[in-house]
């Protein structure tokens, strides 16, 4: 069985022997695609997109073929997703064909089931196209379409069977979704979407660096790596800002980031503090970005989007607002089961800051607990793997025979999307 998780990356399991009937789990998002046979241990995450390099414009690289790009500077991304929704089916098909084909998993569609995620508030036209491709084009034996938060909630309840409620904070590439779940069912009245995600943060960091130091507007791949390597969420934003104003060695926020040249330096890195030069010239042959308040000011957008003119709630405020929309007797259970998922939750200090901000907005007689899973990016994939092992899994899926007999209606009836 295939568990498909669609995002901007894929999870790659390499070659693996499988039984005749297999289930695949796919978490499908904009930049990552987690796809693995559910009986396989997670190995890596694969980009859910195609690339063109400015040094090899005529060649298109698909998914994990990015490793073959000799000079990733100026990479041009061709994404199947735009603003969180699957709109470029041609690109997505090519990624899937590569993934399911002889170079990767060699899937026998007629004997395979698939669990595939899709975003909240998805358009019916996209849902129908997905059904047609899975059943009519690839001809999977059975399919389950589900929201990623439902898989994350299932994973959480599996670890904590005594809990009845949790609120999933899924902060990804284009959006952040706040979704409360009770007994594995989402509470529609509490769902909130914030139009802030990792792409916005990377683009904002590109603009700041381009304005202050070096033109990097075409270096999305490199600056995204800079963001992941050195950015963090400040425990106290204004205190950190005061430190960032200090000169020389007194400025503990300042860091020098060595940019890759893709010949001698394949991957950028932050210089150890003892090697930083606070006055005079830096080491010859190294191109340095000196970062100070950018390190924490960029992730701060997740908590206060109004800092850059986006008139929306930040994540802590949205969590509290979501819970306040639910029945009062249920609210204490949600406050003590706040689960962070998605790539942005990996920023150092993010969990602690979310706890601090939510605690300030919560009645004192309520307990607040924020949980960050060991791997928040693949957490929903793990939930899908568990669902595929449930005794009632066969009742949750739509088989190819059912689809051929009833069409899209059976999918609308069975899938809680």
Short mmCIF file of N, CA and C in Angstrom, two decimals, residues 221-316:
data_model
loop_
_atom_site.label_atom_id
_atom_site.label_comp_id
_atom_site.label_asym_id
_atom_site.label_seq_id
_atom_site.Cartn_x
_atom_site.Cartn_y
_atom_site.Cartn_z
N UNK A 221 17.20 28.76 -3.50
CA UNK A 221 17.70 27.52 -2.91
C UNK A 221 18.73 27.82 -1.81
N UNK A 222 19.64 28.74 -2.10
CA UNK A 222 20.72 29.06 -1.16
C UNK A 222 20.15 29.78 0.07
N UNK A 223 19.29 30.78 -0.14
CA UNK A 223 18.76 31.56 0.98
C UNK A 223 17.82 30.72 1.83
N UNK A 224 17.12 29.78 1.23
CA UNK A 224 16.30 28.88 2.03
C UNK A 224 17.19 28.07 2.99
N UNK A 225 18.38 27.69 2.50
CA UNK A 225 19.32 26.97 3.37
C UNK A 225 19.84 27.87 4.48
N UNK A 226 20.10 29.14 4.14
CA UNK A 226 20.53 30.11 5.15
C UNK A 226 19.47 30.21 6.25
N UNK A 227 18.22 30.33 5.84
CA UNK A 227 17.11 30.44 6.80
C UNK A 227 17.08 29.24 7.73
N UNK A 228 17.20 28.05 7.17
CA UNK A 228 17.13 26.84 7.98
C UNK A 228 18.34 26.70 8.90
N UNK A 229 19.48 27.23 8.49
CA UNK A 229 20.71 27.06 9.27
C UNK A 229 20.85 28.04 10.43
N UNK A 230 20.42 29.29 10.26
CA UNK A 230 20.75 30.30 11.27
C UNK A 230 19.56 31.03 11.88
N UNK A 231 18.38 30.92 11.31
CA UNK A 231 17.24 31.66 11.87
C UNK A 231 16.68 30.94 13.10
N UNK A 232 16.11 31.71 14.00
CA UNK A 232 15.51 31.17 15.22
C UNK A 232 14.41 32.11 15.70
N UNK A 233 13.59 31.62 16.61
CA UNK A 233 12.52 32.43 17.18
C UNK A 233 12.99 32.97 18.52
N UNK A 234 12.94 34.29 18.69
CA UNK A 234 13.43 34.93 19.91
C UNK A 234 12.45 34.69 21.06
N UNK A 235 13.01 34.43 22.25
CA UNK A 235 12.16 34.31 23.44
C UNK A 235 11.56 35.66 23.81
N UNK A 236 12.35 36.73 23.63
CA UNK A 236 11.90 38.10 23.87
C UNK A 236 12.39 38.95 22.71
N UNK A 237 11.49 39.29 21.79
CA UNK A 237 11.87 39.95 20.55
C UNK A 237 12.59 41.28 20.81
N UNK A 238 12.06 42.09 21.70
CA UNK A 238 12.63 43.42 21.90
C UNK A 238 13.99 43.35 22.60
N UNK A 239 14.16 42.39 23.49
CA UNK A 239 15.45 42.21 24.15
C UNK A 239 16.51 41.77 23.14
N UNK A 240 16.13 40.85 22.24
CA UNK A 240 17.06 40.40 21.20
C UNK A 240 17.41 41.55 20.26
N UNK A 241 16.44 42.41 19.98
CA UNK A 241 16.69 43.55 19.09
C UNK A 241 17.72 44.50 19.70
N UNK A 242 17.68 44.69 21.02
CA UNK A 242 18.67 45.53 21.69
C UNK A 242 20.07 44.92 21.59
N UNK A 243 20.15 43.60 21.75
CA UNK A 243 21.45 42.92 21.62
C UNK A 243 21.97 43.05 20.19
N UNK A 244 21.07 42.95 19.22
CA UNK A 244 21.48 43.02 17.81
C UNK A 244 22.02 44.39 17.42
N UNK A 245 21.74 45.42 18.22
CA UNK A 245 22.24 46.76 17.93
C UNK A 245 23.67 46.98 18.43
N UNK A 246 24.16 46.09 19.28
CA UNK A 246 25.50 46.26 19.85
C UNK A 246 26.58 46.06 18.79
N UNK A 247 27.75 46.60 19.06
CA UNK A 247 28.87 46.54 18.11
C UNK A 247 29.83 45.41 18.48
N UNK A 248 30.47 44.86 17.46
CA UNK A 248 31.56 43.92 17.67
C UNK A 248 31.18 42.68 18.44
N UNK A 249 32.09 42.24 19.31
CA UNK A 249 31.92 40.97 20.00
C UNK A 249 30.77 41.00 21.02
N UNK A 250 30.33 42.20 21.42
CA UNK A 250 29.21 42.30 22.35
C UNK A 250 27.90 41.84 21.73
N UNK A 251 27.87 41.81 20.40
CA UNK A 251 26.66 41.42 19.68
C UNK A 251 26.64 39.89 19.53
N UNK A 252 25.96 39.22 20.46
CA UNK A 252 25.93 37.75 20.45
C UNK A 252 25.00 37.19 19.38
N UNK A 253 24.18 38.05 18.79
CA UNK A 253 23.26 37.61 17.74
C UNK A 253 23.97 37.50 16.40
N UNK A 254 24.97 38.33 16.18
CA UNK A 254 25.65 38.40 14.88
C UNK A 254 26.29 37.06 14.51
N UNK A 255 26.12 36.68 13.26
CA UNK A 255 26.74 35.46 12.76
C UNK A 255 27.21 35.69 11.33
N UNK A 256 28.33 35.11 10.98
CA UNK A 256 28.84 35.17 9.61
C UNK A 256 28.50 33.86 8.92
N UNK A 257 27.81 33.98 7.78
CA UNK A 257 27.42 32.78 7.02
C UNK A 257 28.25 32.73 5.75
N UNK A 258 28.97 31.64 5.57
CA UNK A 258 29.81 31.47 4.38
C UNK A 258 28.95 30.88 3.27
N UNK A 259 28.82 31.62 2.19
CA UNK A 259 28.00 31.16 1.07
C UNK A 259 28.75 30.12 0.26
N UNK A 260 28.04 29.15 -0.31
CA UNK A 260 28.70 28.13 -1.13
C UNK A 260 29.12 28.71 -2.48
N UNK A 261 30.25 28.21 -3.00
CA UNK A 261 30.63 28.57 -4.37
C UNK A 261 30.44 27.38 -5.31
N UNK A 262 30.03 26.22 -4.75
CA UNK A 262 29.71 25.00 -5.48
C UNK A 262 30.91 24.42 -6.23
N UNK A 263 32.10 24.83 -5.84
CA UNK A 263 33.31 24.16 -6.33
C UNK A 263 34.08 23.64 -5.13
N UNK A 264 34.61 24.57 -4.29
CA UNK A 264 35.30 24.14 -3.07
C UNK A 264 34.34 24.06 -1.88
N UNK A 265 33.31 24.92 -1.87
CA UNK A 265 32.32 24.90 -0.78
C UNK A 265 30.98 24.49 -1.37
N UNK A 266 30.58 23.26 -1.11
CA UNK A 266 29.35 22.72 -1.71
C UNK A 266 28.09 23.19 -0.98
N UNK A 267 28.23 23.42 0.33
CA UNK A 267 27.07 23.80 1.14
C UNK A 267 27.48 24.92 2.09
N UNK A 268 26.63 25.95 2.20
CA UNK A 268 26.92 27.06 3.08
C UNK A 268 26.92 26.64 4.54
N UNK A 269 27.59 27.45 5.38
CA UNK A 269 27.64 27.13 6.80
C UNK A 269 27.89 28.40 7.60
N UNK A 270 27.48 28.36 8.87
CA UNK A 270 27.74 29.47 9.79
C UNK A 270 29.13 29.30 10.39
N UNK A 271 29.92 30.35 10.37
CA UNK A 271 31.27 30.29 10.92
C UNK A 271 31.22 30.14 12.44
N UNK A 272 32.09 29.32 13.01
CA UNK A 272 32.22 29.31 14.48
C UNK A 272 32.56 30.71 14.98
N UNK A 273 32.04 31.07 16.12
CA UNK A 273 32.21 32.44 16.62
C UNK A 273 33.68 32.81 16.79
N UNK A 274 34.50 31.86 17.20
CA UNK A 274 35.92 32.17 17.41
C UNK A 274 36.65 32.47 16.11
N UNK A 275 36.05 32.11 14.95
CA UNK A 275 36.68 32.39 13.66
C UNK A 275 36.15 33.67 13.00
N UNK A 276 35.15 34.29 13.62
CA UNK A 276 34.58 35.51 13.05
C UNK A 276 35.57 36.67 13.15
N UNK A 277 35.61 37.50 12.11
CA UNK A 277 36.47 38.68 12.10
C UNK A 277 35.58 39.90 12.31
N UNK A 278 35.74 40.57 13.45
CA UNK A 278 34.86 41.69 13.79
C UNK A 278 35.36 43.02 13.24
N UNK A 279 36.61 43.05 12.81
CA UNK A 279 37.15 44.26 12.18
C UNK A 279 38.18 43.84 11.15
N UNK A 280 38.28 44.58 10.07
CA UNK A 280 39.23 44.24 9.02
C UNK A 280 38.63 43.32 7.99
N UNK A 281 39.49 42.71 7.18
CA UNK A 281 39.03 41.90 6.05
C UNK A 281 38.80 40.46 6.46
N UNK A 282 37.84 39.84 5.79
CA UNK A 282 37.56 38.43 6.02
C UNK A 282 38.51 37.57 5.19
N UNK A 283 38.44 36.27 5.37
CA UNK A 283 39.32 35.34 4.67
C UNK A 283 39.12 35.46 3.16
N UNK A 284 40.24 35.53 2.45
CA UNK A 284 40.18 35.65 0.99
C UNK A 284 39.51 34.41 0.39
N UNK A 285 38.69 34.64 -0.64
CA UNK A 285 38.03 33.54 -1.33
C UNK A 285 36.69 33.14 -0.74
N UNK A 286 36.32 33.70 0.42
CA UNK A 286 35.03 33.39 1.03
C UNK A 286 34.05 34.54 0.82
N UNK A 287 32.84 34.20 0.44
CA UNK A 287 31.80 35.22 0.34
C UNK A 287 30.92 35.10 1.58
N UNK A 288 30.90 36.19 2.37
CA UNK A 288 30.28 36.15 3.69
C UNK A 288 29.00 36.98 3.72
N UNK A 289 27.96 36.40 4.34
CA UNK A 289 26.78 37.18 4.71
C UNK A 289 26.85 37.41 6.21
N UNK A 290 26.80 38.66 6.63
CA UNK A 290 26.78 38.96 8.06
C UNK A 290 25.34 39.22 8.48
N UNK A 291 24.82 38.35 9.31
CA UNK A 291 23.41 38.42 9.69
C UNK A 291 23.29 38.79 11.17
N UNK A 292 22.37 39.70 11.45
CA UNK A 292 22.12 40.09 12.84
C UNK A 292 20.63 39.90 13.15
N UNK A 293 19.87 41.00 13.14
CA UNK A 293 18.45 40.87 13.53
C UNK A 293 17.61 40.09 12.53
N UNK A 294 18.14 39.87 11.31
CA UNK A 294 17.40 39.04 10.35
C UNK A 294 17.15 37.65 10.90
N UNK A 295 18.07 37.19 11.72
CA UNK A 295 17.99 35.81 12.22
C UNK A 295 16.68 35.54 12.98
N UNK A 296 16.22 36.51 13.74
CA UNK A 296 14.99 36.29 14.51
C UNK A 296 13.82 37.13 14.00
N UNK A 297 14.11 38.21 13.24
CA UNK A 297 13.02 39.06 12.75
C UNK A 297 12.20 38.35 11.66
N UNK A 298 12.86 37.48 10.88
CA UNK A 298 12.13 36.78 9.81
C UNK A 298 11.16 35.74 10.38
N UNK A 299 11.59 34.82 11.26
CA UNK A 299 10.60 33.89 11.83
C UNK A 299 9.53 34.56 12.69
N UNK A 300 9.81 35.77 13.17
CA UNK A 300 8.82 36.49 13.99
C UNK A 300 7.53 36.73 13.21
N UNK A 301 7.62 36.71 11.88
CA UNK A 301 6.44 36.90 11.04
C UNK A 301 5.38 35.83 11.32
N UNK A 302 5.82 34.62 11.68
CA UNK A 302 4.86 33.55 12.00
C UNK A 302 4.00 33.93 13.19
N UNK A 303 4.57 34.70 14.12
CA UNK A 303 3.87 35.07 15.34
C UNK A 303 3.17 36.41 15.23
N UNK A 304 3.72 37.29 14.37
CA UNK A 304 3.13 38.62 14.18
C UNK A 304 3.21 39.00 12.69
N UNK A 305 2.30 38.47 11.85
CA UNK A 305 2.32 38.80 10.42
C UNK A 305 2.17 40.29 10.14
N UNK A 306 1.58 41.03 11.09
CA UNK A 306 1.38 42.47 10.88
C UNK A 306 2.71 43.22 10.81
N UNK A 307 3.82 42.58 11.24
CA UNK A 307 5.14 43.23 11.15
C UNK A 307 5.48 43.60 9.72
N UNK A 308 4.96 42.85 8.75
CA UNK A 308 5.24 43.16 7.34
C UNK A 308 3.95 43.52 6.60
N UNK A 309 2.94 43.93 7.36
CA UNK A 309 1.72 44.45 6.73
C UNK A 309 0.67 43.43 6.39
N UNK A 310 0.82 42.18 6.87
CA UNK A 310 -0.21 41.16 6.63
C UNK A 310 -1.19 41.21 7.80
N UNK A 311 -2.40 41.64 7.53
CA UNK A 311 -3.37 41.86 8.59
C UNK A 311 -4.08 40.56 8.96
N UNK A 312 -3.34 39.68 9.60
CA UNK A 312 -3.89 38.41 10.06
C UNK A 312 -3.36 38.11 11.46
N UNK A 313 -4.00 37.16 12.12
CA UNK A 313 -3.53 36.73 13.44
C UNK A 313 -2.22 35.97 13.30
N UNK A 314 -1.38 36.06 14.33
CA UNK A 314 -0.23 35.20 14.42
C UNK A 314 -0.65 33.83 14.94
N UNK A 315 0.29 32.88 14.95
CA UNK A 315 -0.04 31.50 15.33
C UNK A 315 -0.59 31.41 16.75
N UNK A 316 0.04 32.01 17.78
CA UNK A 316 -0.50 31.86 19.14
C UNK A 316 -1.92 32.42 19.27
#
